[in-house]
CSV table of C-alpha atoms in Angstrom, one decimal:
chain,number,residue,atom,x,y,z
N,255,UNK,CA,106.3,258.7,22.6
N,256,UNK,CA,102.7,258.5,24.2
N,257,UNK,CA,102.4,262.2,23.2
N,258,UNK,CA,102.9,261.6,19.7
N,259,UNK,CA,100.5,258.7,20.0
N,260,UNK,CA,98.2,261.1,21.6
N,261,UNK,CA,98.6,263.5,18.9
N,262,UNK,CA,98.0,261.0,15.9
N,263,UNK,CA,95.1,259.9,18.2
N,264,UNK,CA,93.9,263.2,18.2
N,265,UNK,CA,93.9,264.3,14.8
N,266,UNK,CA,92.2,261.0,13.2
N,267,UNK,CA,89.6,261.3,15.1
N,268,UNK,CA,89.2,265.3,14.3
N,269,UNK,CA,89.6,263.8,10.2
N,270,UNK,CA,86.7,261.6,10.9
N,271,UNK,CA,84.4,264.3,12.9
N,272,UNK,CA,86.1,267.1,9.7
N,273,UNK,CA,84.8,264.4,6.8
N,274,UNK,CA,81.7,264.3,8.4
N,275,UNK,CA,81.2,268.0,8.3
N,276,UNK,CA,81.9,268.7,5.1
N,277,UNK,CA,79.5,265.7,4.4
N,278,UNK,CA,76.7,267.5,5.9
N,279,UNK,CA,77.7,270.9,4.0
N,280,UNK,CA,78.0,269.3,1.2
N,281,UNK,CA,73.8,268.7,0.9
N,282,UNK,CA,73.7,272.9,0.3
N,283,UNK,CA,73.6,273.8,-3.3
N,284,UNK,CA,75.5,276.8,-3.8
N,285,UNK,CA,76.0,278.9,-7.1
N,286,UNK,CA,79.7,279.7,-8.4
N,287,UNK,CA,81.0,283.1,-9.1
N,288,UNK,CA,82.7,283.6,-12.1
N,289,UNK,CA,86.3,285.5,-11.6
N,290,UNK,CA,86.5,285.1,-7.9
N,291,UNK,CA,90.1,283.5,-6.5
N,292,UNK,CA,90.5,282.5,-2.7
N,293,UNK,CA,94.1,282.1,-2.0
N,294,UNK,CA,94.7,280.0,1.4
N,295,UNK,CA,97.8,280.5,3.6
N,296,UNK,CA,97.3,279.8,7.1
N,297,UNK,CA,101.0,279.3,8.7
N,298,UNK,CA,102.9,281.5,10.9
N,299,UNK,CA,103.9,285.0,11.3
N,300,UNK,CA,107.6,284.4,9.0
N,301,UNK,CA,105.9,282.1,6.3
N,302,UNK,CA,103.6,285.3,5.9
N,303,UNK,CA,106.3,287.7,5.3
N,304,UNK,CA,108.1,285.1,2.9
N,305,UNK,CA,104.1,285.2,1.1
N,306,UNK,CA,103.1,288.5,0.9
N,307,UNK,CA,104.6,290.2,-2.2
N,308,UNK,CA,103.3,287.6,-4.3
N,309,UNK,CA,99.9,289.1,-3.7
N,310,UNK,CA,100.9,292.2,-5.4
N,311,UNK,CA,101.9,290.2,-8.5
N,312,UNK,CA,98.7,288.1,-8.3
N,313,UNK,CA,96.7,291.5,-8.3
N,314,UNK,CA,98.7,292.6,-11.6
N,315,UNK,CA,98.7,289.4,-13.7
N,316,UNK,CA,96.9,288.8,-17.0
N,317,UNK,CA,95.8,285.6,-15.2
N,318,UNK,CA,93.8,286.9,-12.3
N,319,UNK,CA,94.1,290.6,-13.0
N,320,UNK,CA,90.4,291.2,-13.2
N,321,UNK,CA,89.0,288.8,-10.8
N,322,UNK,CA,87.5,289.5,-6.9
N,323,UNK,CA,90.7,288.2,-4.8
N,324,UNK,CA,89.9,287.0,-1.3
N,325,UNK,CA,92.8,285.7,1.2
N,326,UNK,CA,92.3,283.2,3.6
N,327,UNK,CA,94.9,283.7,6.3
N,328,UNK,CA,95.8,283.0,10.1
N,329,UNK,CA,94.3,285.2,12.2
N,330,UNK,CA,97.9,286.0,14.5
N,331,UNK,CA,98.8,287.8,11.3
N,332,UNK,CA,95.7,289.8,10.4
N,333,UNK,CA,96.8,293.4,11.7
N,334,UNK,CA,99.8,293.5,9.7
N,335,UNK,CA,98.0,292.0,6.5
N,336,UNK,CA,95.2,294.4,6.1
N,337,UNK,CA,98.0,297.1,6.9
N,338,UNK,CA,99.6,296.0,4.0
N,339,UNK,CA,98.2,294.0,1.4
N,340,UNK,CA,94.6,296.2,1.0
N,341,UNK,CA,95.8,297.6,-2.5
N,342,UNK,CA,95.7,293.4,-3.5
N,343,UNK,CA,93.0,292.1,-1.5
N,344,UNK,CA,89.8,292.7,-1.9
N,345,UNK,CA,88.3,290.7,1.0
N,346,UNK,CA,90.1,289.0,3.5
N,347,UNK,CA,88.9,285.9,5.9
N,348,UNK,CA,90.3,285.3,9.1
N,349,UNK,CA,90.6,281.9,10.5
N,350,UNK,CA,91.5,281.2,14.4
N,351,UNK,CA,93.9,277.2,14.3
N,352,UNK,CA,92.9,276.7,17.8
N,353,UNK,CA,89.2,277.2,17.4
N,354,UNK,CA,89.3,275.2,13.8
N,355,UNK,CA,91.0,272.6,15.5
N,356,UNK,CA,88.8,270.9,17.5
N,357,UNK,CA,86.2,273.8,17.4
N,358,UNK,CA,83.4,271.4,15.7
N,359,UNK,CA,80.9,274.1,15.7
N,360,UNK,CA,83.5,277.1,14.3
N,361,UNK,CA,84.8,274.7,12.0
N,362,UNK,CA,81.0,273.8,10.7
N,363,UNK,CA,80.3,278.0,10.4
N,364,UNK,CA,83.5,278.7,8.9
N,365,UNK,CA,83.3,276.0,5.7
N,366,UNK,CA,79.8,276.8,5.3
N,367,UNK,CA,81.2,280.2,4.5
N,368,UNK,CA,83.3,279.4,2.6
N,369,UNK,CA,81.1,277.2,0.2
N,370,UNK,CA,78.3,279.7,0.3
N,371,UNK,CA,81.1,282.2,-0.5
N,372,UNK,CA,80.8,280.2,-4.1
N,373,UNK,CA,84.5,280.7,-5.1
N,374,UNK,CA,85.3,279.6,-9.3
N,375,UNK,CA,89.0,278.9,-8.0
N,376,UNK,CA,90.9,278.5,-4.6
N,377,UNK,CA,94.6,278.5,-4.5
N,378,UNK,CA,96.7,276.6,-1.7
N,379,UNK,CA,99.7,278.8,-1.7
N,380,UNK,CA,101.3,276.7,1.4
N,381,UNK,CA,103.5,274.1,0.6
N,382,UNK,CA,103.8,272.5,3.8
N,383,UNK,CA,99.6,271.6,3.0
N,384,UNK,CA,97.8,270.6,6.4
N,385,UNK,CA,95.4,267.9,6.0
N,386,UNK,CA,93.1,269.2,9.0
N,387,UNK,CA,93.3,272.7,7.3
N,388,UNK,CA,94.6,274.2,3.9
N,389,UNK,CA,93.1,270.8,2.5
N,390,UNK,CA,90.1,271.0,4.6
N,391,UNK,CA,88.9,274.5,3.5
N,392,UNK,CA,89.9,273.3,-0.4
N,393,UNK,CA,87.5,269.9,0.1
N,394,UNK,CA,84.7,272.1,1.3
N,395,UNK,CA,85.0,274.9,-1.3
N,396,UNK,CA,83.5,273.3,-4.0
N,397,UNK,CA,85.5,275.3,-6.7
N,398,UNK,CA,85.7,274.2,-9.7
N,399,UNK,CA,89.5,275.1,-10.5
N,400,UNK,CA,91.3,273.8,-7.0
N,401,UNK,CA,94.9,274.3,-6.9
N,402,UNK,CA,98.1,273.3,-4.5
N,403,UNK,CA,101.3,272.4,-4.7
N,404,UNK,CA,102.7,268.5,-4.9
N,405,UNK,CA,102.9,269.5,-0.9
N,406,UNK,CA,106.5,269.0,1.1
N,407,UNK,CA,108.6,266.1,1.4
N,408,UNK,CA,107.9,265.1,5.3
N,409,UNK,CA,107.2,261.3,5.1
N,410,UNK,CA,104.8,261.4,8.2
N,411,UNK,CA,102.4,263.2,6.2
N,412,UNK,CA,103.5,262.6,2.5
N,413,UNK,CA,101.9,259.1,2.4
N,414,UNK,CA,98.4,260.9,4.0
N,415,UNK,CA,97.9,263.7,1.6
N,416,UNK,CA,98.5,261.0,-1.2
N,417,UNK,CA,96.0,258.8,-0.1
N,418,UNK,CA,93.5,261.6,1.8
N,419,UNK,CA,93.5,264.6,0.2
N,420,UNK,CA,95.2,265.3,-2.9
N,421,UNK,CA,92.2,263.8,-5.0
N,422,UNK,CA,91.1,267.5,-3.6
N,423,UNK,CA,92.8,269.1,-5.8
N,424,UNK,CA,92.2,269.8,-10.0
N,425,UNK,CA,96.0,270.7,-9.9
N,426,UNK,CA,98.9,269.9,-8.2
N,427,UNK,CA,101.7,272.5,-9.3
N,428,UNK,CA,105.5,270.2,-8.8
N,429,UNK,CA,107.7,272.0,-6.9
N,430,UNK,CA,111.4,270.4,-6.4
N,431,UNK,CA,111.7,268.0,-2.5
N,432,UNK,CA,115.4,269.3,-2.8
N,433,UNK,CA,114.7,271.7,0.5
N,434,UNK,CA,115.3,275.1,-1.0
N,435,UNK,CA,114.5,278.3,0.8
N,436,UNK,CA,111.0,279.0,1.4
N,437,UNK,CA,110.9,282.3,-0.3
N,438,UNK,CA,112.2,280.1,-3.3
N,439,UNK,CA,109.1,277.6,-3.2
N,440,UNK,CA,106.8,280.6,-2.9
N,441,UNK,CA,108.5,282.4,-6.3
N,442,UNK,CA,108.4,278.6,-8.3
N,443,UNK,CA,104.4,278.2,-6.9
N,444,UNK,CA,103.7,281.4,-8.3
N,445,UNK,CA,105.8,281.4,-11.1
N,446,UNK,CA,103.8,278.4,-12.1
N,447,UNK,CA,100.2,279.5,-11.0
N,448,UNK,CA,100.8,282.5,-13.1
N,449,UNK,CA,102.4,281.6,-16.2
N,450,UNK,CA,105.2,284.6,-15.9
N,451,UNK,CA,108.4,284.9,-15.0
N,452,UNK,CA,109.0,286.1,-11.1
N,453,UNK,CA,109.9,289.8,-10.8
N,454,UNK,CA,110.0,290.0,-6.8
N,455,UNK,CA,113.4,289.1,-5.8
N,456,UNK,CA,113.1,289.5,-2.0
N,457,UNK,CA,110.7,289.8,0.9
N,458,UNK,CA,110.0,293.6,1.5
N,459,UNK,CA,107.4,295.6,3.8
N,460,UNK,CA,107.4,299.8,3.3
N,461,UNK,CA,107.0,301.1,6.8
N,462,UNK,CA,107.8,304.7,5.4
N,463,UNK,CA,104.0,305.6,6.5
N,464,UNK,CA,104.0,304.4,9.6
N,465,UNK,CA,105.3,306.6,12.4
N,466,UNK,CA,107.5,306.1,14.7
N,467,UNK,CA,107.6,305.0,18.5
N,468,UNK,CA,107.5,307.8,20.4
N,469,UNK,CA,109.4,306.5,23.0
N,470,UNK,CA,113.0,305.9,21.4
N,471,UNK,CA,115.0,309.1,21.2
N,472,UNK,CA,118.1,307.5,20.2
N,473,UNK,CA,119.8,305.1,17.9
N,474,UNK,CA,119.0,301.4,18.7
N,475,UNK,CA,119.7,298.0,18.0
N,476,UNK,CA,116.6,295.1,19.0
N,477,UNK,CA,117.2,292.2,21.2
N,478,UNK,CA,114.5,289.3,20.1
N,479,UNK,CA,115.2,286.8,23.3
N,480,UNK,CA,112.0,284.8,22.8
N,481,UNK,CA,110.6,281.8,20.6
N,482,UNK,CA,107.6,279.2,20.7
N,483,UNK,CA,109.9,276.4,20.4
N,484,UNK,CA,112.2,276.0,23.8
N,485,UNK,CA,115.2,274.7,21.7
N,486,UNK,CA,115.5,277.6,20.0
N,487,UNK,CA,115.9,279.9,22.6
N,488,UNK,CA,119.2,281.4,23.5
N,489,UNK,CA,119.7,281.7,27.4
N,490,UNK,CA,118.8,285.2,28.6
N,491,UNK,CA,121.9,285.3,30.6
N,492,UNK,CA,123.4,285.0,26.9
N,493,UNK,CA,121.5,288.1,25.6
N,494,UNK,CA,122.2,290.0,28.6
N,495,UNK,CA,126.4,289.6,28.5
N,496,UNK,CA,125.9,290.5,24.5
N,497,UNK,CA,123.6,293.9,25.7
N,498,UNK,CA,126.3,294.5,28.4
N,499,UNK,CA,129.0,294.1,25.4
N,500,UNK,CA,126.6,297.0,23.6
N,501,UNK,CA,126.0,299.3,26.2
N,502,UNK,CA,129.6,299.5,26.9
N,503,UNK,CA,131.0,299.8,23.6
N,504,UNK,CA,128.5,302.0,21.3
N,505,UNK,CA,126.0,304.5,22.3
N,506,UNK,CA,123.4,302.6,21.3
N,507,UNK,CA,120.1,302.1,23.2
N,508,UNK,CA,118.3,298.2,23.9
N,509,UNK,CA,115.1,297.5,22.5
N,510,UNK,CA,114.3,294.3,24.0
N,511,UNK,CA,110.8,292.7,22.5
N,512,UNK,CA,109.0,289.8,21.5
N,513,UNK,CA,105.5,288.7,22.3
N,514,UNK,CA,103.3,289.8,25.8
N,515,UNK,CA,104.0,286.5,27.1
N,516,UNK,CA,107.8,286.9,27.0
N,517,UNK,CA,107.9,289.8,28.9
N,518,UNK,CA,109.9,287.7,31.9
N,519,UNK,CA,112.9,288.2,29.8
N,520,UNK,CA,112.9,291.9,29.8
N,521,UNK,CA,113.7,291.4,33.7
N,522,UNK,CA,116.4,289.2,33.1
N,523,UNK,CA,118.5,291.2,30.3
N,524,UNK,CA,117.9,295.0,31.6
N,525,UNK,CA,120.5,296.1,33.2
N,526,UNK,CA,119.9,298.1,36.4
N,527,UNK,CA,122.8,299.7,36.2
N,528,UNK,CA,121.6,301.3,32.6
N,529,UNK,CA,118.2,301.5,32.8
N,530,UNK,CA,117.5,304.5,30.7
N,531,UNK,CA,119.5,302.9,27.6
N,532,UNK,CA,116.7,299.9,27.6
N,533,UNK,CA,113.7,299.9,26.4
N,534,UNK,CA,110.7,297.2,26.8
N,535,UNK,CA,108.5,296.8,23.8
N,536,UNK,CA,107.1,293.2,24.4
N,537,UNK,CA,103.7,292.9,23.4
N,538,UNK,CA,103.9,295.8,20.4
N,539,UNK,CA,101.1,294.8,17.0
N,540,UNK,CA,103.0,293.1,14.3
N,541,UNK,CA,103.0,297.0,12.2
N,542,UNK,CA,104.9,298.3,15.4
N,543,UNK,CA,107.2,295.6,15.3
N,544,UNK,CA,107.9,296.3,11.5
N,545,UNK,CA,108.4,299.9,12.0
N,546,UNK,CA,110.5,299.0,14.9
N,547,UNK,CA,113.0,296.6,13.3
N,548,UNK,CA,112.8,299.5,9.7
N,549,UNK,CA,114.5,301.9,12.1
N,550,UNK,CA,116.9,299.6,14.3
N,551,UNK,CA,120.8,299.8,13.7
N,552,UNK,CA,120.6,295.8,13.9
N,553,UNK,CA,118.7,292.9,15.0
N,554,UNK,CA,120.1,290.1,17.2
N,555,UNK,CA,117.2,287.5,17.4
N,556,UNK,CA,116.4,283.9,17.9
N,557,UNK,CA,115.5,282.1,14.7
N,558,UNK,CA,111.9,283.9,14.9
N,559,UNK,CA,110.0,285.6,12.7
N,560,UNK,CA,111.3,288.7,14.0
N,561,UNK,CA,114.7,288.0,11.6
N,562,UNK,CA,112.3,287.4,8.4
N,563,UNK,CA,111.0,291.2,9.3
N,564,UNK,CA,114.6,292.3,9.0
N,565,UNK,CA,115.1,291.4,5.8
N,566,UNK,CA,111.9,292.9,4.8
N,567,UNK,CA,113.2,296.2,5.9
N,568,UNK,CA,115.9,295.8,5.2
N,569,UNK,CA,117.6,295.6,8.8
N,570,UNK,CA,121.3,293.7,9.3
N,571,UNK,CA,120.4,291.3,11.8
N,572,UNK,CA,122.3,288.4,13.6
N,573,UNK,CA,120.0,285.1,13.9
N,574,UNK,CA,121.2,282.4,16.5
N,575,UNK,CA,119.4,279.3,16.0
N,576,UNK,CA,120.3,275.4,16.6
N,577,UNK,CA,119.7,274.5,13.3
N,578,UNK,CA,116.5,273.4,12.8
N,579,UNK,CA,114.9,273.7,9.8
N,580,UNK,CA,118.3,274.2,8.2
N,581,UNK,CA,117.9,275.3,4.6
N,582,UNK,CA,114.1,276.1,4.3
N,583,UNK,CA,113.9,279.2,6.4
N,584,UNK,CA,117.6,279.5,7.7
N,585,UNK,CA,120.3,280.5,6.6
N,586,UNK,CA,119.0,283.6,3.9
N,587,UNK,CA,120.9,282.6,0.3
N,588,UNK,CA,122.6,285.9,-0.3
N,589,UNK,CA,120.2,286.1,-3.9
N,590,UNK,CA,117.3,286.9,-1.8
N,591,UNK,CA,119.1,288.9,1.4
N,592,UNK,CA,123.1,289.5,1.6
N,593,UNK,CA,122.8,291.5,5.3
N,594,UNK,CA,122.0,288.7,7.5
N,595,UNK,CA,124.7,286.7,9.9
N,596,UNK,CA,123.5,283.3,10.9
N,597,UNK,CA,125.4,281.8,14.1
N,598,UNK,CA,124.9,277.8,14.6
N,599,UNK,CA,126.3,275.4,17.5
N,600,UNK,CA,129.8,274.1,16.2
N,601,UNK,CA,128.2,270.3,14.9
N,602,UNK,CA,126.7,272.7,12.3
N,603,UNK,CA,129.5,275.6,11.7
N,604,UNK,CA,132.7,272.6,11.3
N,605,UNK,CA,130.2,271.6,8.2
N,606,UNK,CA,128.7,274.3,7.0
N,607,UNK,CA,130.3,273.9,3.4
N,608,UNK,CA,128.0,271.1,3.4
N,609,UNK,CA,125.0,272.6,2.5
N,610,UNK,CA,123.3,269.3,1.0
N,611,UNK,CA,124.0,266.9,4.2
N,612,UNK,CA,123.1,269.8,6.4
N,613,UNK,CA,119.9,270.1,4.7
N,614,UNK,CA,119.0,266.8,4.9
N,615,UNK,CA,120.1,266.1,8.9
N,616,UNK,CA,118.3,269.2,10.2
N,617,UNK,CA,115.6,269.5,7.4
N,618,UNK,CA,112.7,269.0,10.3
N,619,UNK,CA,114.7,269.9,13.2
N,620,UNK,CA,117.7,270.0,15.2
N,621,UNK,CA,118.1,268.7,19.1
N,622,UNK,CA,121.5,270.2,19.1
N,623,UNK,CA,121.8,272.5,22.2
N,624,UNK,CA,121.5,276.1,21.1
N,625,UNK,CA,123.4,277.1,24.2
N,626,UNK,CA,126.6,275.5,22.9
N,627,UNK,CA,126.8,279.0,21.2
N,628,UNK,CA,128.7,281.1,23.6
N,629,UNK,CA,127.8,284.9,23.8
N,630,UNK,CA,131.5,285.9,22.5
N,631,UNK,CA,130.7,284.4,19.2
N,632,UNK,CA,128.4,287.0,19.0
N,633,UNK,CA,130.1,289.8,20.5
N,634,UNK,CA,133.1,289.6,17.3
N,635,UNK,CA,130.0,289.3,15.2
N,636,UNK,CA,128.6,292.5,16.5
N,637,UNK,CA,132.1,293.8,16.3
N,638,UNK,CA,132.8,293.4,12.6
N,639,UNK,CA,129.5,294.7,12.0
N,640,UNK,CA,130.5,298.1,13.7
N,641,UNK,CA,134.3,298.2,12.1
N,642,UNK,CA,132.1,297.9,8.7
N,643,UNK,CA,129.9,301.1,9.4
């Protein structure tokens, strides 16, 4: 409770210090460029890959075809964005959340830039829009076309933009509260921002130029043990009975990975027994990880990003998640990707005909205890998917 207070706390007074910023920019006359577009998306490393082949159709369309196209993104995405999206961007700007947030003086340098920048029209193409962020950058722009979407149904922030920030905006594109899939929302924003009908069906990265790690001889499949969010993290004792079940059964290697800061878990999966069969890749660029996953017999993962790379590639993977966020990035409708197994704690799996209630209980998040799911569950998981090869 007094950390939620501390956070509201927090972030008013960052609005106030924020308003007064883009009060002070505001005094700078700046001249508009005709045909530029600055298209803001600024959440994590999944949203990104649930994003990113709009960009191509943005780069194509009658709309925008001809105009200078500039992405504003997150900065813990940037290697694998100017990897792949240079053939629709022609400029990209990088923006560090922990320095915007209460960096006063970043913050000041980095919406001056962005108003000096002169942009004719900015697109929000988040629909969770943050109000110390995505609506920030749009109140400072100065475009004159400034677009979002109606913004996501979370009532502790609903009532805010409605009253703070969506005045912002020139237009406000509607997209359904009903809690669909977040690829879904991104196809209806552009669908709308566009004015033509969606032709990308699915998220997809082509690693084919990329080369391959060096270091794996042999067929794999990746273990992903690690998350930023506690609850969601499966117990490494869990992941290591499921690699024992692997090394025993198949001849497949362990590529265990996840970010530097995970490394403990290598440690605590590895078998010393097999050593040579596992492999630690913790703390490989976002391009590695791609090419990783691209070549991987299968992915067994947290609900990370690491499983919305597999369906970009096109990898089989097994996601063991707790719920949360339960029909907006979990589980994958088989329309967009048909090769993904999603494994949920048995207060979820003795309803999961339910699609609407579960949506609704565990839209924002789930307290259930993701260790409920026991490592067996997996194992005849992993075992019809080898009976199927």
């Amino acid at each position: 409770m007094y950390t939620s207070q501390l956070k509201r706390f927090k972030n008013a007074i960052n609005y106030i210090i924020t308003s007064a910023l883009i009060k002070l920019i505001k005094f700078n006359r700046t001249k508009k460029n005709e045909k530029t577009l600055l298209i803001i998306r600024l959440d994590s490393i999944g949203d990104y890959i649930l994003f990113r082949n709009f960009l191509e159709l943005v780069r194509k369309s009658e709309k925008y075809g001809d105009y200078k196209i500039t992405l504003c993104g997150n900065s813990t995405w940037k290697n694998l964005s100017e990897t792949f999206d240079r053939n629709f961007v022609d400029e990209f700007i990088w923006l560090d959340r922990k320095k915007f947030y209460f960096g006063f003086v970043y913050k000041l340098n980095f919406l001056k830039n962005i108003r000096q920048l002169g942009f004719n029209t900015v697109a929000v193409a988040t629909h969770s829009r943050e109000i110390l962020f995505d609506d920030t950058i749009v109140n400072a722009s100065n475009a004159k076309y400034r677009i979002g979407t109606s913004g996501s149904g979370e009532e502790f922030t609903k009532w805010k933009r409605s009253l703070l920030t969506n005045s912002f905006y020139t237009e406000l594109i509607e997209i359904s509260d009903k809690n669909s899939f977040e690829f879904k929302i991104n196809q209806e924003f552009f669908r709308q921002l566009l004015g033509t009908e969606m032709t990308v069906t699915k998220p997809a990265l082509d690693t084919s130029p990329l080369l391959n790690d060096e270091r794996i001889k042999n067929k794999y499949v990746v273990l992903f043990p690690g998350s930023n969010d506690p609850l969601r993290i499966w117990s490494a004792k869990n992941f290591k009975v499921v690699a024992d079940f692997i090394l025993k059964e198949t001849d497949f290697d362990i590529v265990i990975s996840g970010s530097a800061k995970e490394n403990k878990f290598f440690e605590m999966i590895a078998s010393k027994t097999s050593a040579e069969r596992f492999i630690n890749l913790f703390g490989n660029s976002l391009t590695e990880l791609a090419k990783l996953l691209a070549e991987a017999e299968l992915l067994i993962s947290n609900d990370t990003s690491a499983v919305h790379f597999a369906a970009a590639v096109d990898t089989p993977f097994i996601c063991i998640s707790n719920g949360s966020y339960f029909g907006r990035f979990n589980p994958y409708p088989e329309s967009v990707y048909d090769k993904g197994i999603h494994i949920y704690p048995e207060e979820i799996t003795k309803r999961i005909s339910d699609k609407d209630y579960l949506k609704q209980k565990y839209r924002y998040s789930s307290d259930i205890d993701i260790n409920k799911i026991k490592p067996q569950v997996v194992i005849e998981i992993i075992k019809t998917f080898l009976n199927s090869r």
